[in-house]
Coordinates of C-alpha atoms in Angstrom, one line a residue:
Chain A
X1 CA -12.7 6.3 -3.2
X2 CA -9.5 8.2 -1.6
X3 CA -10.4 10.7 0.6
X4 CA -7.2 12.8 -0.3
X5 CA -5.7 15.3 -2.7
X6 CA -2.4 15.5 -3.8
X7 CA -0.4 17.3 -6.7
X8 CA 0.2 14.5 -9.6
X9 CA 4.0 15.9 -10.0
X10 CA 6.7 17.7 -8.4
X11 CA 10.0 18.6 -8.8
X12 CA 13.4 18.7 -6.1
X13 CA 16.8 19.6 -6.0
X14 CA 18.8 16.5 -4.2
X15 CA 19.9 17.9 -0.6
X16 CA 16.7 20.9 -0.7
X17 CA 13.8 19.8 1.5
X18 CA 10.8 18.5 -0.1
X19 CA 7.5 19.5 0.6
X20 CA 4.6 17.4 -0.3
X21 CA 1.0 18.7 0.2
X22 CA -2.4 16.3 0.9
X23 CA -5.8 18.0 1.4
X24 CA -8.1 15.7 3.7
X25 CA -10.8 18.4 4.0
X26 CA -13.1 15.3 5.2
X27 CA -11.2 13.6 8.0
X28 CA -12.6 12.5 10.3
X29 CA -11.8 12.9 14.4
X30 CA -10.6 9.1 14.4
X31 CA -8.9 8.9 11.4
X32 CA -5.2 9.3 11.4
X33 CA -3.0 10.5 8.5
X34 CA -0.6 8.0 6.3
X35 CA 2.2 8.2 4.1
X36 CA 3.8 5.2 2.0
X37 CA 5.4 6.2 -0.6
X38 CA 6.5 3.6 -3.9
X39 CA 9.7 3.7 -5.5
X40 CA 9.2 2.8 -9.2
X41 CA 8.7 -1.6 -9.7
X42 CA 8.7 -2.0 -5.2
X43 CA 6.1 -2.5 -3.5
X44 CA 4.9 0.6 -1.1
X45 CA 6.9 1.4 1.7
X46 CA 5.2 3.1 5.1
X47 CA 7.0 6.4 6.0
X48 CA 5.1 8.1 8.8
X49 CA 1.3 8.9 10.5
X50 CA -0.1 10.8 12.5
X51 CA -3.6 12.4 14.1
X52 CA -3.0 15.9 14.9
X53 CA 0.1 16.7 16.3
X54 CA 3.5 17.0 13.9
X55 CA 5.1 13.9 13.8
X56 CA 9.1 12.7 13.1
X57 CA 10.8 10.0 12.3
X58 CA 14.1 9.1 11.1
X59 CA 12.3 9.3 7.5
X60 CA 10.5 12.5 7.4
X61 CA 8.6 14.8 9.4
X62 CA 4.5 15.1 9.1
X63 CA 2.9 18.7 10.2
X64 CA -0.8 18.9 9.9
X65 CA -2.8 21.7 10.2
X66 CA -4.7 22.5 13.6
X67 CA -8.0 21.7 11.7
X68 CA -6.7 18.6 10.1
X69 CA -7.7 19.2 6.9
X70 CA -4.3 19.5 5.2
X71 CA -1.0 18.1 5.9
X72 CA 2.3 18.2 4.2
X73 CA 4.9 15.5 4.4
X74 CA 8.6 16.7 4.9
X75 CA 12.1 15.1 3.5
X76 CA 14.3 17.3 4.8
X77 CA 17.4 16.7 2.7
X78 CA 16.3 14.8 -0.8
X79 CA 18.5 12.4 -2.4
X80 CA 17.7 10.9 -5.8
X81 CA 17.2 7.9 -4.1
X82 CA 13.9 9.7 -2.7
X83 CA 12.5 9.8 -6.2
X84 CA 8.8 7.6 -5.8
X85 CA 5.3 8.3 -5.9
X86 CA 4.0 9.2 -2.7
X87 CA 0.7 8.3 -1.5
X88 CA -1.3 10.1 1.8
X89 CA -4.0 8.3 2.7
X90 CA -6.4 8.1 5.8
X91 CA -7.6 5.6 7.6
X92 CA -9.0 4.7 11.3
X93 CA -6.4 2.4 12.5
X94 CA -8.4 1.2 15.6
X95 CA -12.0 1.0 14.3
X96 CA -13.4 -1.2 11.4
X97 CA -11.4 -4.5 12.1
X98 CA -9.6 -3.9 8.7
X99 CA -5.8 -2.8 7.3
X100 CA -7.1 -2.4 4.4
X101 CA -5.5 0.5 2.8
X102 CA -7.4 2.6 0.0
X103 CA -4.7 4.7 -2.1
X104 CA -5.4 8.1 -4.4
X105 CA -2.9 8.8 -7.4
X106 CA -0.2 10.0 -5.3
X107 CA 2.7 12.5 -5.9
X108 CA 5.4 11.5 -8.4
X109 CA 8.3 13.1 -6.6
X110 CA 11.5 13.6 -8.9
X111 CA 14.7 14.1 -7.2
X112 CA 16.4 16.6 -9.5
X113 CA 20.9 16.5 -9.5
Chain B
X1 CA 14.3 -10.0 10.5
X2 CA 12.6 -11.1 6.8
X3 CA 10.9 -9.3 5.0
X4 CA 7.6 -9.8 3.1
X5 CA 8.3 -12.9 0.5
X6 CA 5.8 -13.0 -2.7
X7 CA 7.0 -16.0 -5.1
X8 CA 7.1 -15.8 -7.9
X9 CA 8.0 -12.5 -8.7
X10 CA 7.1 -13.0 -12.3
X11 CA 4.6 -15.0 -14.4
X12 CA 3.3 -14.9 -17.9
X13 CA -0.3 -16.8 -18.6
X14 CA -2.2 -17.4 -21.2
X15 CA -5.8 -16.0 -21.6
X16 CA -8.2 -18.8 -20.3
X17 CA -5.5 -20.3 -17.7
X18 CA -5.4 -19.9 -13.9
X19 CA -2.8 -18.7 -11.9
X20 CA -1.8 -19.1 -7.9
X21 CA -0.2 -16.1 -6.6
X22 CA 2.0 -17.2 -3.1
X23 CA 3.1 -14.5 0.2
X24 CA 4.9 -15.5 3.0
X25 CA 4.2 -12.3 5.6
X26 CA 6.9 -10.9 8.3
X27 CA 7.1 -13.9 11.1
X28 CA 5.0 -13.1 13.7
X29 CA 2.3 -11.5 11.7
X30 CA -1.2 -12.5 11.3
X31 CA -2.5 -10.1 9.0
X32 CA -1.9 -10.3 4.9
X33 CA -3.9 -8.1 2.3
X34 CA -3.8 -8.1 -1.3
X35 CA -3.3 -5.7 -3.6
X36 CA -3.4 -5.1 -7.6
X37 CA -2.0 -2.0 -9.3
X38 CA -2.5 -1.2 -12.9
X39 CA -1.4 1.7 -14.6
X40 CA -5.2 2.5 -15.4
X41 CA -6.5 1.8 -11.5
X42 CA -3.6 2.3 -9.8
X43 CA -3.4 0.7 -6.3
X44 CA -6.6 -1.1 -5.7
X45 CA -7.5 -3.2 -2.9
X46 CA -8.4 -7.2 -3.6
X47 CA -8.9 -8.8 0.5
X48 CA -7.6 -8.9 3.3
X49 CA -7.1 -12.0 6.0
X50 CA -6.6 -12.7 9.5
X51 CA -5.7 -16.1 11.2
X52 CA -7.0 -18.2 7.9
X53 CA -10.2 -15.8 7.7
X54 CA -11.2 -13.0 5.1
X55 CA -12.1 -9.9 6.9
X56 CA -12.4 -7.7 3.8
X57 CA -13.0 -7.6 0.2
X58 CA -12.5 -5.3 -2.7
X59 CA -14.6 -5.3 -5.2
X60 CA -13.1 -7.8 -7.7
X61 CA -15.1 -10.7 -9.4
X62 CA -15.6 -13.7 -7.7
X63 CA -12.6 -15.4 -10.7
X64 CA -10.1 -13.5 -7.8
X65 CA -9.7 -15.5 -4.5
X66 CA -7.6 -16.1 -1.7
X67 CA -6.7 -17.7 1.5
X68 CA -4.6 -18.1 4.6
X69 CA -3.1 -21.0 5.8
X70 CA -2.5 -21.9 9.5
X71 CA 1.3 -20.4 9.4
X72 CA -0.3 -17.1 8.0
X73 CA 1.0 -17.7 4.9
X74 CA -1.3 -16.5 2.1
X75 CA -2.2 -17.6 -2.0
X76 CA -4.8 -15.5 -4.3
X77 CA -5.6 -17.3 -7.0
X78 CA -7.4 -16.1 -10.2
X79 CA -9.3 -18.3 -12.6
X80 CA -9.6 -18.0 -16.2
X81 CA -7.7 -15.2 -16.8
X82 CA -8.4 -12.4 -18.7
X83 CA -6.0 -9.6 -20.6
X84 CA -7.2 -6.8 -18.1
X85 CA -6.1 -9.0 -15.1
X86 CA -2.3 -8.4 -16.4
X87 CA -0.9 -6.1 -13.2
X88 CA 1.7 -5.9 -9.9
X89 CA 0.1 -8.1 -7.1
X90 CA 1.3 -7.0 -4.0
X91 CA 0.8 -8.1 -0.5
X92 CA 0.8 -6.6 2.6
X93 CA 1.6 -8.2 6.5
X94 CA 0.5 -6.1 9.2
X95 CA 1.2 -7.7 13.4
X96 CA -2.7 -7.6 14.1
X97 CA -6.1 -6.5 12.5
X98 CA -6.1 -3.5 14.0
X99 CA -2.7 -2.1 13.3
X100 CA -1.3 1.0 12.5
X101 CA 1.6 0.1 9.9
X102 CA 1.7 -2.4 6.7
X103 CA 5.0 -3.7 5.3
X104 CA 4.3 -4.4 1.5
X105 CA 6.1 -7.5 -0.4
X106 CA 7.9 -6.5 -3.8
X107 CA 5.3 -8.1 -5.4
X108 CA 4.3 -10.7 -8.7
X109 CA 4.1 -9.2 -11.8
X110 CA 1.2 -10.8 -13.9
X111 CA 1.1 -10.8 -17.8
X112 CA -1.6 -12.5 -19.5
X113 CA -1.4 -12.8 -22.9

């Protein structure tokens, strides 16, 4: 089963940031915090990780909280092309000898003109 | 540099029939994992290999297998197919076994009728 939380749904205006929330209240102190995302008929594209400090990249930013239990992903200027389902996960990328990746329901993020 | 190559990217089957699913990862990668989304189950995961080995397997029936060839390329192949198994196959290439980012294919979309 996922270990995360998200909102099914939620709504931006193109060029606003947009903030999506994950609770991981059960992390644990290996496991490092993942988001793809999947625009609709693609296949899932990674965005960013991280394990506890805020993370950026060219796609987004990733702060999580100082007890790890939450973290939100940041787009900091939304264009409609941003408009996917958005999947958190966590996984321990160094232990288990796996990639296997276990995905929740995601957020369906909708880009509004 | 190439991305993740599933072929064919569509098939239609007939209940009863069997079907070969083919993924040609990012060169250089030794890692491929498969994955089946339905609207009902979403994302789930089906195995994972690593240099012509399974390391991991969801918990499909034994009608859904797969396998790695020397050049990392990878087939699934499900027998005797039933309505249900209808979905989005994707696969996944990751560098190593222990690695921190997966790069998904676009992916086969399966309709058994």
């Amino acid at each position: 089963d996922a270990k995360t939380t998200q909102p099914p749904s939620m709504d931006c205006a193109e060029g606003r940031a947009a903030n999506l929330p994950c609770n991981h209240s059960t992390i644990s102190g290996n496991e490092y915090v993942y988001w793809y995302r999947q625009i609709h008929s693609q296949g899932p594209q990674y965005i960013i990780h991280g394990l506890k400090n805020n993370e950026t990249n060219e796609m987004a930013s990733l702060i999580i909280t100082e007890d790890r239990k939450s973290s939100t992903l940041i787009l900091p200027h939304a264009t409609l092309r941003d408009t996917a389902v958005y999947y958190c996960i966590v996984r321990d990328p160094y232990g288990g000898a796996t990639n296997k990746l276990i995905f929740g329901t995601g957020t369906l993020l909708a880009v509004q003109p | 540099k190439a991305g993740v190559t599933q072929t064919p990217r569509y098939l239609i089957k007939t209940r009863g029939q069997q079907v070969t699913l083919s993924c040609s990862p990012i060169s250089g990668h030794r890692s491929v994992s498969w994955y089946q989304q339905t609207p009902g189950q979403g994302l789930q995961f089906l195995f994972e290999y690593f240099s012509e080995t399974q390391r991991n397997k969801g918990n499909f029936p034994g009608r859904f297998s797969g396998r790695q060839f020397s050049n990392s390329r990878s087939e699934m192949n499900v027998s005797t197919l039933e309505l249900g198994d209808s979905a989005l196959y994707l696969c996944a290439s990751s560098l190593e076994v222990l690695n921190t980012e997966a790069f998904f294919g676009q992916g086969t979309r399966l309709t058994v009728v």
